[in-house]
Amino acid sequence: MSKSIKHGSHKQDIVDLSLSQQVDDYYEAAYLPDDADAAYARKIADDKRLPPIAVSPLHGKFLNMMVSITGAKRVLELGTLSGYSAICMAKALPDDGKLITMEIRDICVDLAEEAVKRAGLQDKIDILYTPALEGIEILIMDEEEAFDLIFIDADKPNYHRYIQAILPLTRSGTVIIIDNVVLAGDVVEEESENHSVQSMRKMNNFIAGCDQLEATMLQTTGLKGLDGFALLRVK
Ligand code: DHB
Ligand code: MG
């Protein structure tokens, strides 16, 4: 339990996560080659005592494979942290591929720049030091070409805004992956006053009512406790 990330919920105490953490460790050892670049992004975040909220190594590989499977050339990420997921995804981009990631915390931007440079991915990854909603507005005003894949992993209380704001940056077929949609189970609390829960539920209402989007959700356990990804496709 000690490694799991809590969202202030007691719900995931009901689930014994120690076994799923062991399973994560087993599959990480079985499937993942050591990636020094990605490990470095995690290490410098740990050294600065940032919360351990980057995607897990297996989920980093999931994101990497989503880029390769979809053949994405243009990726947008909201929420850089120390660049771990950006590095995982950018490694699957073709030579002319581009990943734009947005981050509001200067300490994270500094760390991510360091990690991206060390990985030799500075030509593929643009880190924008901006609140995501403003960054999205700028991309729209610049008439930026549509993104093939978008990963939302920023501040949860704005998720309902992000899902609407990014739509002008999509095309038919754009894949949208959203992290942390389970919130340790709190997402089911209709009456919750927690801003993350409220925003997640508003986002889900929007998705449900949006003719342009189809969606499913993959619930996850493991290193980061009870959580999940939403997977969306723009029709
Ligand atoms: C938190 C944020 C994340 O993006 C995550 O994957 C896990 C936890 C958090 O803010 O607690
Ligand atoms: Mg996350």
mmCIF file of C-alpha atoms and ligand atoms in Angstrom:
data_model
loop_
_atom_site.group_PDB
_atom_site.id
_atom_site.type_symbol
_atom_site.label_atom_id
_atom_site.label_comp_id
_atom_site.label_asym_id
_atom_site.label_seq_id
_atom_site.Cartn_x
_atom_site.Cartn_y
_atom_site.Cartn_z
ATOM 1 C CA MET A 1 0.000 0.000 0.000
ATOM 2 C CA SER A 2 2.776 2.406 0.840
ATOM 3 C CA LYS A 3 3.627 3.214 -2.764
ATOM 4 C CA SER A 4 0.081 3.847 -3.916
ATOM 5 C CA ILE A 5 -1.044 7.362 -4.704
ATOM 6 C CA LYS A 6 -4.066 8.498 -2.775
ATOM 7 C CA HIS A 7 -6.568 11.040 -3.885
ATOM 8 C CA GLY A 8 -7.871 11.486 -0.379
ATOM 9 C CA SER A 9 -10.125 8.498 -0.779
ATOM 10 C CA HIS A 10 -10.652 5.582 1.550
ATOM 11 C CA LYS A 11 -12.149 3.553 -1.241
ATOM 12 C CA GLN A 12 -8.961 1.986 -2.435
ATOM 13 C CA ASP A 13 -8.231 0.768 1.095
ATOM 14 C CA ILE A 14 -10.931 -1.798 0.362
ATOM 15 C CA VAL A 15 -8.797 -3.232 -2.434
ATOM 16 C CA ASP A 16 -5.571 -5.051 -1.556
ATOM 17 C CA LEU A 17 -3.178 -3.363 -3.919
ATOM 18 C CA SER A 18 -0.012 -5.076 -2.722
ATOM 19 C CA LEU A 19 -0.568 -8.017 -5.059
ATOM 20 C CA SER A 20 -1.226 -5.785 -8.066
ATOM 21 C CA GLN A 21 1.959 -3.884 -7.227
ATOM 22 C CA GLN A 22 3.872 -7.174 -7.261
ATOM 23 C CA VAL A 23 2.292 -7.985 -10.613
ATOM 24 C CA ASP A 24 3.391 -4.590 -11.930
ATOM 25 C CA ASP A 25 6.940 -5.268 -10.717
ATOM 26 C CA TYR A 26 6.893 -8.693 -12.358
ATOM 27 C CA TYR A 27 5.706 -7.405 -15.752
ATOM 28 C CA GLU A 28 8.003 -4.426 -15.621
ATOM 29 C CA ALA A 29 10.960 -6.782 -15.144
ATOM 30 C CA ALA A 30 9.633 -9.213 -17.758
ATOM 31 C CA TYR A 31 8.729 -6.772 -20.537
ATOM 32 C CA LEU A 32 10.583 -3.517 -20.155
ATOM 33 C CA PRO A 33 14.199 -3.034 -21.104
ATOM 34 C CA ASP A 34 15.966 -0.547 -18.849
ATOM 35 C CA ASP A 35 15.479 2.922 -20.273
ATOM 36 C CA ALA A 36 18.125 5.188 -18.791
ATOM 37 C CA ASP A 37 16.553 8.338 -20.300
ATOM 38 C CA ALA A 38 13.159 7.675 -18.821
ATOM 39 C CA ALA A 39 14.661 6.573 -15.506
ATOM 40 C CA TYR A 40 16.581 9.865 -15.386
ATOM 41 C CA ALA A 41 13.351 11.860 -15.708
ATOM 42 C CA ARG A 42 11.936 9.949 -12.749
ATOM 43 C CA LYS A 43 15.123 10.304 -10.702
ATOM 44 C CA ILE A 44 15.434 14.073 -11.009
ATOM 45 C CA ALA A 45 11.783 14.441 -10.028
ATOM 46 C CA ASP A 46 12.379 12.244 -6.968
ATOM 47 C CA ASP A 47 15.537 14.176 -6.098
ATOM 48 C CA LYS A 48 13.518 17.409 -6.040
ATOM 49 C CA ARG A 49 10.846 15.639 -3.974
ATOM 50 C CA LEU A 50 8.119 16.151 -6.517
ATOM 51 C CA PRO A 51 5.174 13.847 -5.780
ATOM 52 C CA PRO A 52 5.621 10.413 -7.452
ATOM 53 C CA ILE A 53 2.735 10.937 -9.835
ATOM 54 C CA ALA A 54 4.349 10.309 -13.220
ATOM 55 C CA VAL A 55 2.789 7.441 -15.166
ATOM 56 C CA SER A 56 4.201 4.034 -14.215
ATOM 57 C CA PRO A 57 6.874 2.482 -16.454
ATOM 58 C CA LEU A 58 4.367 -0.002 -17.896
ATOM 59 C CA HIS A 59 1.918 2.807 -18.598
ATOM 60 C CA GLY A 60 4.734 4.836 -20.129
ATOM 61 C CA LYS A 61 5.276 1.930 -22.493
ATOM 62 C CA PHE A 62 1.526 1.790 -23.130
ATOM 63 C CA LEU A 63 1.625 5.445 -24.203
ATOM 64 C CA ASN A 64 4.718 4.775 -26.311
ATOM 65 C CA MET A 65 2.921 1.942 -28.082
ATOM 66 C CA MET A 66 -0.214 4.012 -28.593
ATOM 67 C CA VAL A 67 1.944 6.452 -30.540
ATOM 68 C CA SER A 68 3.523 3.695 -32.639
ATOM 69 C CA ILE A 69 0.276 1.764 -33.182
ATOM 70 C CA THR A 70 -1.616 4.869 -34.297
ATOM 71 C CA GLY A 71 1.323 6.096 -36.376
ATOM 72 C CA ALA A 72 0.958 9.456 -34.661
ATOM 73 C CA LYS A 73 3.269 12.188 -35.904
ATOM 74 C CA ARG A 74 1.884 15.003 -33.820
ATOM 75 C CA VAL A 75 1.275 14.532 -30.103
ATOM 76 C CA LEU A 76 -0.036 17.029 -27.555
ATOM 77 C CA GLU A 77 0.396 16.504 -23.814
ATOM 78 C CA LEU A 78 -1.181 18.553 -21.030
ATOM 79 C CA GLY A 79 0.923 18.269 -17.854
ATOM 80 C CA THR A 80 4.640 17.608 -18.343
ATOM 81 C CA LEU A 81 5.846 17.015 -14.776
ATOM 82 C CA SER A 82 9.525 16.051 -15.293
ATOM 83 C CA GLY A 83 9.033 14.851 -18.860
ATOM 84 C CA TYR A 84 8.737 11.124 -18.237
ATOM 85 C CA SER A 85 5.606 10.442 -20.287
ATOM 86 C CA ALA A 86 6.694 12.942 -22.973
ATOM 87 C CA ILE A 87 9.972 11.060 -23.385
ATOM 88 C CA CYS A 88 8.148 7.708 -23.490
ATOM 89 C CA MET A 89 5.812 8.961 -26.232
ATOM 90 C CA ALA A 90 8.408 10.909 -28.230
ATOM 91 C CA LYS A 91 10.567 7.803 -28.519
ATOM 92 C CA ALA A 92 7.878 6.279 -30.735
ATOM 93 C CA LEU A 93 7.611 9.309 -33.039
ATOM 94 C CA PRO A 94 8.984 9.177 -36.576
ATOM 95 C CA ASP A 95 11.936 11.435 -37.474
ATOM 96 C CA ASP A 96 9.629 14.266 -38.511
ATOM 97 C CA GLY A 97 7.338 13.810 -35.504
ATOM 98 C CA LYS A 98 6.633 16.469 -32.885
ATOM 99 C CA LEU A 99 5.352 16.415 -29.324
ATOM 100 C CA ILE A 100 4.181 19.595 -27.631
ATOM 101 C CA THR A 101 3.792 19.426 -23.861
ATOM 102 C CA MET A 102 2.458 22.121 -21.526
ATOM 103 C CA GLU A 103 3.403 22.709 -17.906
ATOM 104 C CA ILE A 104 2.511 25.429 -15.427
ATOM 105 C CA ARG A 105 5.206 24.799 -12.767
ATOM 106 C CA ASP A 106 8.606 26.327 -13.534
ATOM 107 C CA ILE A 107 10.479 23.723 -11.506
ATOM 108 C CA CYS A 108 8.906 20.990 -13.657
ATOM 109 C CA VAL A 109 9.759 22.812 -16.880
ATOM 110 C CA ASP A 110 13.409 23.041 -15.784
ATOM 111 C CA LEU A 111 13.539 19.349 -14.897
ATOM 112 C CA ALA A 112 11.780 18.298 -18.086
ATOM 113 C CA GLU A 113 14.144 20.383 -20.223
ATOM 114 C CA GLU A 114 17.068 18.658 -18.558
ATOM 115 C CA ALA A 115 15.577 15.175 -19.023
ATOM 116 C CA VAL A 116 14.568 15.811 -22.639
ATOM 117 C CA LYS A 117 18.028 17.130 -23.492
ATOM 118 C CA ARG A 118 19.691 14.160 -21.867
ATOM 119 C CA ALA A 119 17.447 11.889 -23.958
ATOM 120 C CA GLY A 120 18.499 13.799 -27.100
ATOM 121 C CA LEU A 121 14.855 14.549 -27.867
ATOM 122 C CA GLN A 122 15.007 18.354 -27.804
ATOM 123 C CA ASP A 123 14.219 18.547 -31.539
ATOM 124 C CA LYS A 124 11.068 16.475 -31.121
ATOM 125 C CA ILE A 125 9.697 17.769 -27.814
ATOM 126 C CA ASP A 126 8.586 21.380 -27.297
ATOM 127 C CA ILE A 127 7.935 22.206 -23.652
ATOM 128 C CA LEU A 128 5.617 25.189 -23.274
ATOM 129 C CA TYR A 129 5.734 26.943 -19.895
ATOM 130 C CA THR A 130 2.092 27.917 -19.750
ATOM 131 C CA PRO A 131 -1.241 27.117 -18.133
ATOM 132 C CA ALA A 132 -2.686 24.517 -20.484
ATOM 133 C CA LEU A 133 -5.838 26.488 -21.332
ATOM 134 C CA GLU A 134 -3.757 29.452 -22.464
ATOM 135 C CA GLY A 135 -1.354 27.209 -24.344
ATOM 136 C CA ILE A 136 -4.247 25.563 -26.156
ATOM 137 C CA GLU A 137 -5.641 29.002 -27.106
ATOM 138 C CA ILE A 138 -2.265 29.962 -28.555
ATOM 139 C CA LEU A 139 -2.060 26.774 -30.623
ATOM 140 C CA ILE A 140 -5.565 27.413 -31.958
ATOM 141 C CA MET A 141 -4.759 31.036 -32.825
ATOM 142 C CA ASP A 142 -1.572 29.888 -34.546
ATOM 143 C CA GLU A 143 -3.739 27.555 -36.624
ATOM 144 C CA GLU A 144 -1.602 24.664 -35.512
ATOM 145 C CA GLU A 145 -2.233 21.484 -37.497
ATOM 146 C CA ALA A 146 -4.498 18.916 -35.780
ATOM 147 C CA PHE A 147 -2.878 16.473 -33.364
ATOM 148 C CA ASP A 148 -2.998 12.735 -33.935
ATOM 149 C CA LEU A 149 -2.851 11.861 -30.246
ATOM 150 C CA ILE A 150 -3.515 13.924 -27.130
ATOM 151 C CA PHE A 151 -2.630 12.877 -23.586
ATOM 152 C CA ILE A 152 -4.344 14.770 -20.772
ATOM 153 C CA ASP A 153 -2.524 14.433 -17.437
ATOM 154 C CA ALA A 154 -2.633 17.912 -15.912
ATOM 155 C CA ASP A 155 -4.531 19.410 -12.954
ATOM 156 C CA LYS A 156 -7.701 17.387 -12.463
ATOM 157 C CA PRO A 157 -10.069 20.280 -11.532
ATOM 158 C CA ASN A 158 -9.709 21.613 -15.075
ATOM 159 C CA TYR A 159 -10.335 18.341 -16.920
ATOM 160 C CA HIS A 160 -13.855 19.353 -18.001
ATOM 161 C CA ARG A 161 -12.385 22.496 -19.524
ATOM 162 C CA TYR A 162 -9.514 20.703 -21.229
ATOM 163 C CA ILE A 163 -11.709 18.200 -23.037
ATOM 164 C CA GLN A 164 -13.710 21.002 -24.620
ATOM 165 C CA ALA A 165 -10.760 23.291 -25.293
ATOM 166 C CA ILE A 166 -8.738 20.719 -27.234
ATOM 167 C CA LEU A 167 -11.460 19.751 -29.712
ATOM 168 C CA PRO A 168 -10.459 22.441 -32.270
ATOM 169 C CA LEU A 169 -6.989 20.844 -32.263
ATOM 170 C CA THR A 170 -8.334 17.426 -33.275
ATOM 171 C CA ARG A 171 -9.402 15.770 -36.530
ATOM 172 C CA SER A 172 -11.489 12.713 -37.260
ATOM 173 C CA GLY A 173 -9.435 9.821 -35.894
ATOM 174 C CA THR A 174 -7.548 11.758 -33.215
ATOM 175 C CA VAL A 175 -6.980 9.566 -30.166
ATOM 176 C CA ILE A 176 -7.347 11.177 -26.733
ATOM 177 C CA ILE A 177 -6.022 9.433 -23.632
ATOM 178 C CA ILE A 178 -6.938 10.860 -20.235
ATOM 179 C CA ASP A 179 -5.080 9.858 -17.061
ATOM 180 C CA ASN A 180 -6.523 9.478 -13.571
ATOM 181 C CA VAL A 181 -10.189 9.206 -14.472
ATOM 182 C CA VAL A 182 -10.935 6.883 -11.537
ATOM 183 C CA LEU A 183 -9.489 9.064 -8.761
ATOM 184 C CA ALA A 184 -9.045 6.054 -6.475
ATOM 185 C CA GLY A 185 -12.749 5.316 -6.937
ATOM 186 C CA ASP A 186 -13.962 8.750 -5.864
ATOM 187 C CA VAL A 187 -15.316 9.420 -9.359
ATOM 188 C CA VAL A 188 -18.495 7.518 -8.450
ATOM 189 C CA GLU A 189 -19.349 10.041 -5.700
ATOM 190 C CA GLU A 190 -22.052 12.138 -7.320
ATOM 191 C CA GLU A 191 -22.343 14.451 -4.320
ATOM 192 C CA SER A 192 -18.609 14.869 -3.752
ATOM 193 C CA GLU A 193 -17.436 18.421 -3.159
ATOM 194 C CA ASN A 194 -13.942 17.517 -4.321
ATOM 195 C CA HIS A 195 -13.079 19.703 -7.307
ATOM 196 C CA SER A 196 -11.282 16.889 -9.130
ATOM 197 C CA VAL A 197 -14.295 14.609 -8.798
ATOM 198 C CA GLN A 198 -16.689 17.338 -9.890
ATOM 199 C CA SER A 199 -14.559 18.178 -12.892
ATOM 200 C CA MET A 200 -14.130 14.524 -13.895
ATOM 201 C CA ARG A 201 -17.889 13.992 -13.744
ATOM 202 C CA LYS A 202 -18.559 17.182 -15.733
ATOM 203 C CA MET A 203 -16.015 16.010 -18.287
ATOM 204 C CA ASN A 204 -17.748 12.651 -18.514
ATOM 205 C CA ASN A 205 -21.148 14.301 -18.984
ATOM 206 C CA PHE A 206 -19.653 16.352 -21.780
ATOM 207 C CA ILE A 207 -18.121 13.272 -23.419
ATOM 208 C CA ALA A 208 -21.404 11.382 -23.095
ATOM 209 C CA GLY A 209 -23.275 14.190 -24.824
ATOM 210 C CA CYS A 210 -20.711 14.932 -27.507
ATOM 211 C CA ASP A 211 -21.613 13.410 -30.874
ATOM 212 C CA GLN A 212 -18.024 13.911 -32.007
ATOM 213 C CA LEU A 213 -16.525 11.576 -29.404
ATOM 214 C CA GLU A 214 -16.605 7.871 -28.672
ATOM 215 C CA ALA A 215 -15.129 6.652 -25.434
ATOM 216 C CA THR A 216 -14.205 3.779 -23.205
ATOM 217 C CA MET A 217 -12.268 3.426 -19.961
ATOM 218 C CA LEU A 218 -9.539 1.053 -18.785
ATOM 219 C CA GLN A 219 -9.396 0.706 -15.030
ATOM 220 C CA THR A 220 -5.926 0.086 -13.651
ATOM 221 C CA THR A 221 -4.284 -1.046 -10.448
ATOM 222 C CA GLY A 222 -0.610 -1.460 -9.674
ATOM 223 C CA LEU A 223 2.149 0.894 -8.659
ATOM 224 C CA LYS A 224 -0.164 3.907 -8.584
ATOM 225 C CA GLY A 225 -3.107 2.319 -6.860
ATOM 226 C CA LEU A 226 -6.647 2.208 -8.167
ATOM 227 C CA ASP A 227 -6.998 4.428 -11.222
ATOM 228 C CA GLY A 228 -7.678 4.345 -14.940
ATOM 229 C CA PHE A 229 -7.352 5.841 -18.388
ATOM 230 C CA ALA A 230 -10.177 7.081 -20.546
ATOM 231 C CA LEU A 231 -9.611 6.324 -24.215
ATOM 232 C CA LEU A 232 -11.452 8.535 -26.697
ATOM 233 C CA ARG A 233 -11.588 8.752 -30.429
ATOM 234 C CA VAL A 234 -12.797 11.714 -32.414
ATOM 235 C CA LYS A 235 -15.352 10.470 -34.936
HETATM 236 C C1 DHB B 1 -2.041 12.894 -9.093
HETATM 237 C C2 DHB B 1 -1.868 13.368 -10.373
HETATM 238 C C3 DHB B 1 -1.619 12.498 -11.414
HETATM 239 O O1 DHB B 1 -1.482 12.916 -12.691
HETATM 240 C C4 DHB B 1 -1.516 11.136 -11.165
HETATM 241 O O2 DHB B 1 -1.289 10.317 -12.230
HETATM 242 C C5 DHB B 1 -1.698 10.638 -9.889
HETATM 243 C C6 DHB B 1 -1.950 11.512 -8.844
HETATM 244 C C7 DHB B 1 -2.296 13.828 -7.993
HETATM 245 O O3 DHB B 1 -2.307 15.040 -8.244
HETATM 246 O O4 DHB B 1 -2.480 13.372 -6.864
HETATM 247 MG MG MG B 2 -1.565 11.281 -14.041
#
